Amino acid sequence: AEEAAVRAQAETVRRLKQDKADPDEIAKEVAKLLDMKAQLGADEGKQKFVLKTPKGTRDFGPKEMAIRERAFKAIISCFKRHGAEVIDTPVFELKETLTGKYGEDSKLIYDLKDQGGELLSLRYDLTVPFARYLAMNKITNMKRYHVAKVYRRDSPAMTRGRYREFYQCDFDIAGQFDPMIPDAECLKIVHEILSDLQLGDFVIKVNDRRILDGMFAVCGVPDSKFRTICSSVDKLDKVPWEEVRSEMVGEKGLSPEAADRIGEYVQLHGGLELIERLLQDPKLSQNKLAKEGLGDMKLLFEYLSLFGITEKISFDLSLARGLDYYTGVIFEAVLLQQEKEHGEEAVSVGSVAGGGRYDGLVGMFDPKGRKVPCVGVSIGIERIFSILEQRLEASEEKVRTTETQVLVASAQKKLLEERLKLISELWDAGIKAEMLYKKNPKLLNQLQYCEETGIPLVAIVGEQELKDGVVKLRIVATREEVNVRRESLVEEIRIRTSQC
Amino acid sequence: AEEAAVRAQAETVRRLKQDKADPDEIAKEVAKLLDMKAQLGADEGKQKFVLKTPKGTRDFGPKEMAIRERAFKAIISCFKRHGAEVIDTPVFELKETLTGKYGEDSKLIYDLKDQGGELLSLRYDLTVPFARYLAMNKITNMKRYHVAKVYRRDSPAMTRGRYREFYQCDFDIAGQFDPMIPDAECLKIVHEILSDLQLGDFVIKVNDRRILDGMFAVCGVPDSKFRTICSSVDKLDKVPWEEVRSEMVGEKGLSPEAADRIGEYVQLHGGLELIERLLQDPKLSQNKLAKEGLGDMKLLFEYLSLFGITEKISFDLSLARGLDYYTGVIFEAVLLQQEKEHGEEAVSVGSVAGGGRYDGLVGMFDPKGRKVPCVGVSIGIERIFSILEQRLEASEEKVRTTETQVLVASAQKKLLEERLKLISELWDAGIKAEMLYKKNPKLLNQLQYCEETGIPLVAIVGEQELKDGVVKLRIVATREEVNVRRESLVEEIRIRTSQC
């Protein structure tokens, strides 16, 4: 009976995939299917050990690592181009350090088991550890990046690149500066990285927590409901306004009139002209917070126009962002064009970068509450991986997973010692070299190994070559063979692989 | 009264340091002092939040990161030189995956709190996750490296580079090959890395689990006591034989005669001649395991002599290594020369690399028990960091923590827009550029910033330069200034910083 249920569920999943249903829904049904299968397995043999990585995590094999390294390289060189230093912090923090920083999302924090000693939690992002680092070291001024894994006990949707263990690539600027200059640089960075990675068209939505709060105030939202109404607004990128409205009124007890007023604002998005218009808005312009936020937004757009990137920027009143700690500008980059080359299924990705200003966070750690204003951006690399992986698969490009320049081989038997001597010379000269771990490998197998792994050269030792003081160098691609004097071999390999 | 106790403890620590006492003892007393201080703090204000990283962990600031990156670069380029691919695995594994792999050390594993769902533990090393990866993906053949953090709830001794969160740099060769060829390569790798990092003189101790087990058998140790006697032998690098002997006889119930026979063997160390001698040993040569191990050890030494590294290798019968999973060759690299330059305190470091053969581990994960023989090496990078950090501090070398090539500056007021335009051009051309986040910074402050952070060039915009279509380029080191046409600026910066 249970097996029948599993089969029915498998059919449901198959149908949803065929109908190209919403990826989240598919992921949910797949998860259900896996659970049912696991259940079935557990019942079959109680002791059965499941050989897998934890839910929501994955291994990176050599191919995935090659893609990951490419993406990291693009991102990190951008961070360095902007003069950032780099830091690293522990993967876990004192539980207290994370307490009260994430609002409703706190339930997603992984705690460590109390095994005596301190209570610890895995880091949820890199922002709070950065703020802790600044406060602890009394640093008031720093531009740093940090690329590391963070942990969230969220429901994973791995096909969409949503994991429980995932990398964040963060760049932040801490310090008291003239308004909007560091904020503009963060947006420039997002623009540079997304352009460099060639992920297709994108838009960076921008808003300001002060504009949101001002808007809530003039719409008649009571102060106590700002945060919860804000998190309703945050859902607007996934669900239509009607649903968000009914949540505000039904679940959160907002008056229908207030909700409708909010509804009018959050549908607005545009550029400088929208900012100008809202600065003239009879209600908003009377609110101190909103006015401040709009004034800064105008300044931000001026700077972004000097950077030549306003085309990709959208001032969007529906952008709210979930986290509690933002105090000013907030932003989120979304890919517009789906990958649909070669008839592949579309990868729905959503936001690939986000960030904003958090002027109060460092002060929460300082015994005297001294504030260090900060603004930063986080690149959500897993979603970018998903796209790059899928694209690579479609392109059938062959990715090399090693950098080996030469295989040390022999054509006859009993030459293991000679191969060991030669490879040792090459390693000591800094040449990347491999050999097969066999006493008497066949030449064909050695050549095949080069073909499979993309090694461009073979250095072949044989009786005659040893006598003549030469090594036979074979170029795998052309099958050309040349005798090279042993003392020139290193130089010859360097020249022949310098383009690789 | 408590404060007086803290002061007394502080005095103890000061005295021990002055007397250059054993670093472990100092560390213990320092820990006690910190506990007392924390206690005092906690009593003072109950709610007081302690701003710190978890016990046994630390942040890496920009300077430490610069050192870390240097060490990683040396290690990873060696791994790549030997043709390794790279993988990454999650920071936690199913608890079951780690169960039964580490013997007595299992108590040091960090478990995650049961928050519903799977039971998870932080990885204890990179070897067990690698074996899990091979079994899960049915890989029978792989040469890979993995550089990542591992976690052990050990008593930290941070001055000696012993942490609860620390990096391991692992290189392993999996597959069925002719004997001792991959094993010899692992030792060559340790030799290359320790030479490259210039950590001073070192020795790589080598032994074989089969020789140890054979030795225990011929000395009259009952089979059931092999592991526990092995872990006594493992302590010989820290405590004298007399103590180890009394542990064997007193705590572990071994007969005094057996212990004495062991005592004779474990004091032996040497090279090929010792192997030859033991192959003639009337008792050992009768034992199948010992004979196998000694035969392979002889082969290993032949290969190592072809690599030209036997000078640093010591066949040492006292080397045991703690972990349960080793089945053949084991080794450990130890630094001999302490850092004592510039009158600095000596850093006592102990082992900086270790590894061995583990032919049974992958089979423990395979449903059908199919074995994949493996051998690997792990570089203990934290101890190496400690040495490099201390050395750098002593040398007073100034380490740059950014790679910025040019600061975009202005000599007059009201030129923020022009600086933003110029820096944007530079970023888009791939130049690493910074500017101060001020509307009207003073030229002196801008030049000072370059001095402090080591930026070699300043691109100065001014009214006159803008009119003339040039930028004034200042070379910080020489204070020389040249006017460069705006369209040649990128090229000029590239040329002038190409040596950096």
Short mmCIF file of C-alpha atoms in Angstrom, two decimals, chain A residues 49-55 57-62 65 68 80-94 96-97 109-113 115-116 118 120 122 132-133 135-137 142-143 149 151 153 165 167 173 177-178 181-182 185 188 192 303 306-307 365 401-404 416-417 420-421 423-424 427-428 430-435 437-439, chain B residues 49-55 57-62 65 68 80-94 96-97 109-113 115-116 118 120 122 132-133 135-137 142-143 149 151 153 165 167 173 177-178 181-182 185 188 192 303 306-307 365 401-404 416-417 420-421 423-424 427-428 430-435 437-439:
data_model
loop_
_atom_site.label_atom_id
_atom_site.label_comp_id
_atom_site.label_asym_id
_atom_site.label_seq_id
_atom_site.Cartn_x
_atom_site.Cartn_y
_atom_site.Cartn_z
CA PHE A 49 22.37 3.56 6.63
CA VAL A 50 21.54 6.24 4.10
CA LEU A 51 24.58 7.33 2.15
CA LYS A 52 23.85 11.01 1.51
CA THR A 53 24.71 14.55 2.40
CA PRO A 54 22.43 16.31 4.89
CA LYS A 55 19.15 17.71 3.57
CA THR A 57 23.38 20.51 1.19
CA ARG A 58 25.47 19.13 -1.61
CA ASP A 59 28.99 18.10 -2.53
CA PHE A 60 30.93 20.02 -5.13
CA GLY A 61 32.75 17.63 -7.43
CA PRO A 62 35.70 18.73 -9.57
CA MET A 65 34.32 23.35 -8.38
CA ARG A 68 32.49 27.80 -8.67
CA LYS A 80 39.57 43.85 -4.90
CA ARG A 81 39.16 46.34 -7.73
CA HIS A 82 37.18 48.44 -5.24
CA GLY A 83 39.98 48.30 -2.69
CA ALA A 84 38.46 45.89 -0.19
CA GLU A 85 40.45 44.02 2.43
CA VAL A 86 39.42 40.47 3.31
CA ILE A 87 38.53 38.92 6.66
CA ASP A 88 37.28 35.57 7.89
CA THR A 89 35.27 34.72 11.00
CA PRO A 90 34.36 31.39 12.64
CA VAL A 91 31.51 29.36 11.15
CA PHE A 92 29.72 29.48 14.51
CA GLU A 93 29.13 32.39 16.87
CA LEU A 94 27.95 32.61 20.46
CA GLU A 96 23.71 35.48 21.95
CA THR A 97 25.56 37.21 19.13
CA ILE A 109 19.13 29.49 12.77
CA TYR A 110 21.02 26.20 13.33
CA ASP A 111 21.97 25.74 16.98
CA LEU A 112 24.76 23.45 18.15
CA LYS A 113 23.98 20.86 20.77
CA GLN A 115 27.76 19.63 25.05
CA GLY A 116 28.89 21.73 28.00
CA GLU A 118 29.18 27.96 25.51
CA LEU A 120 26.74 28.22 19.85
CA LEU A 122 25.97 28.50 12.96
CA ARG A 132 30.48 41.77 15.87
CA TYR A 133 34.04 41.90 14.48
CA ALA A 135 32.58 46.24 17.63
CA MET A 136 34.93 43.72 19.23
CA ASN A 137 38.00 45.29 17.63
CA MET A 142 36.69 49.49 7.09
CA LYS A 143 36.00 48.26 3.58
CA LYS A 149 29.27 29.59 3.82
CA TYR A 151 23.44 28.28 7.23
CA ARG A 153 17.16 25.78 8.21
CA GLU A 165 24.34 25.56 3.35
CA TYR A 167 27.99 30.69 0.00
CA ILE A 173 31.78 49.66 3.78
CA PHE A 177 31.01 59.29 5.37
CA ASP A 178 29.21 61.80 3.20
CA ILE A 181 28.82 57.75 -1.85
CA PRO A 182 29.47 54.25 -0.43
CA GLU A 185 29.56 52.09 -4.93
CA LYS A 188 28.10 49.82 -8.98
CA GLU A 192 29.91 45.15 -12.52
CA TYR A 303 25.80 59.37 -8.46
CA LEU A 306 27.74 59.50 -13.14
CA PHE A 307 28.56 55.79 -12.99
CA PHE A 365 27.32 45.09 20.09
CA THR A 401 39.49 19.78 -13.75
CA THR A 402 43.28 19.65 -13.37
CA GLU A 403 46.09 21.85 -14.65
CA THR A 404 48.57 19.06 -15.40
CA LEU A 416 59.32 2.83 -13.22
CA GLU A 417 62.52 4.10 -11.58
CA LEU A 420 60.06 8.48 -10.87
CA LYS A 421 63.40 10.23 -11.39
CA ILE A 423 58.82 13.33 -12.64
CA SER A 424 60.69 14.34 -9.50
CA TRP A 427 58.03 18.73 -9.90
CA ASP A 428 61.13 20.34 -8.42
CA GLY A 430 57.61 23.69 -10.82
CA ILE A 431 56.15 21.73 -13.74
CA LYS A 432 52.69 20.25 -13.19
CA ALA A 433 53.24 16.57 -13.91
CA GLU A 434 51.51 13.23 -13.42
CA MET A 435 52.31 9.59 -14.02
CA TYR A 437 50.75 4.57 -10.54
CA LYS A 438 51.65 1.32 -12.26
CA LYS A 439 54.96 -0.46 -12.58
CA PHE B 49 27.06 40.27 26.96
CA VAL B 50 30.57 39.02 26.25
CA LEU B 51 31.82 40.28 22.92
CA LYS B 52 34.02 37.44 21.74
CA THR B 53 34.38 34.57 19.31
CA PRO B 54 33.57 31.09 20.63
CA LYS B 55 36.25 29.34 22.70
CA THR B 57 38.17 30.00 17.50
CA ARG B 58 39.45 33.26 16.14
CA ASP B 59 38.82 35.89 13.50
CA PHE B 60 41.28 36.42 10.69
CA GLY B 61 41.79 40.13 10.12
CA PRO B 62 43.22 41.48 6.86
CA MET B 65 44.41 36.75 5.88
CA ARG B 68 46.97 32.70 5.30
CA LYS B 80 47.95 21.16 -8.41
CA ARG B 81 51.51 20.42 -9.47
CA HIS B 82 50.76 16.81 -8.59
CA GLY B 83 47.67 16.78 -10.77
CA ALA B 84 44.97 16.83 -8.09
CA GLU B 85 41.37 17.80 -8.72
CA VAL B 86 39.51 19.74 -6.04
CA ILE B 87 36.24 18.96 -4.26
CA ASP B 88 34.21 20.48 -1.44
CA THR B 89 31.75 18.83 0.94
CA PRO B 90 29.27 20.27 3.46
CA VAL B 91 30.59 21.46 6.82
CA PHE B 92 28.25 19.02 8.56
CA GLU B 93 27.50 15.37 7.85
CA LEU B 94 24.83 12.99 9.02
CA GLU B 96 25.91 8.36 11.45
CA THR B 97 28.51 9.10 8.78
CA ILE B 109 32.87 15.69 17.66
CA TYR B 110 30.53 18.72 17.66
CA ASP B 111 26.89 17.69 17.32
CA LEU B 112 24.15 19.99 16.10
CA LYS B 113 21.07 20.44 18.23
CA GLN B 115 15.77 20.82 15.87
CA GLY B 116 13.70 18.17 14.06
CA GLU B 118 18.24 14.65 10.58
CA LEU B 120 23.99 16.24 12.17
CA LEU B 122 30.32 19.07 12.21
CA ARG B 132 31.72 9.08 2.05
CA TYR B 133 31.93 11.06 -1.22
CA ALA B 135 31.33 5.56 -1.82
CA MET B 136 28.24 7.68 -2.54
CA ASN B 137 29.36 8.44 -6.08
CA MET B 142 40.58 9.80 -7.78
CA LYS B 143 43.34 12.19 -6.83
CA LYS B 149 37.74 23.96 8.14
CA TYR B 151 35.96 21.03 14.09
CA ARG B 153 35.97 20.03 20.86
CA GLU B 165 37.99 25.38 14.36
CA TYR B 167 41.88 24.46 8.45
CA ILE B 173 44.97 9.31 -3.82
CA PHE B 177 47.62 0.75 -7.74
CA ASP B 178 51.04 -0.87 -7.56
CA ILE B 181 53.95 4.58 -5.63
CA PRO B 182 51.13 6.87 -4.38
CA GLU B 185 54.18 10.76 -3.73
CA LYS B 188 57.24 13.95 -1.64
CA GLU B 192 57.94 20.02 -1.20
CA TYR B 303 61.24 5.35 -4.29
CA LEU B 306 64.80 8.29 -6.38
CA PHE B 307 62.95 11.45 -5.27
CA PHE B 365 30.29 3.19 3.50
CA THR B 401 46.15 44.20 2.76
CA THR B 402 44.67 45.59 -0.46
CA GLU B 403 45.82 45.63 -4.06
CA THR B 404 44.64 49.13 -4.91
CA LEU B 416 33.16 64.94 -6.22
CA GLU B 417 31.30 64.43 -9.51
CA LEU B 420 33.14 59.68 -9.44
CA LYS B 421 33.29 59.88 -13.22
CA ILE B 423 36.96 56.29 -10.86
CA SER B 424 34.07 54.70 -12.75
CA TRP B 427 36.94 50.43 -12.60
CA ASP B 428 35.38 49.68 -15.96
CA GLY B 430 39.84 46.86 -14.71
CA ILE B 431 42.03 49.23 -12.69
CA LYS B 432 41.97 48.76 -8.92
CA ALA B 433 40.99 52.18 -7.66
CA GLU B 434 39.74 53.85 -4.50
CA MET B 435 38.60 57.32 -3.47
CA TYR B 437 34.03 58.90 0.59
CA LYS B 438 33.97 62.63 1.24
CA LYS B 439 32.58 65.48 -0.78
#
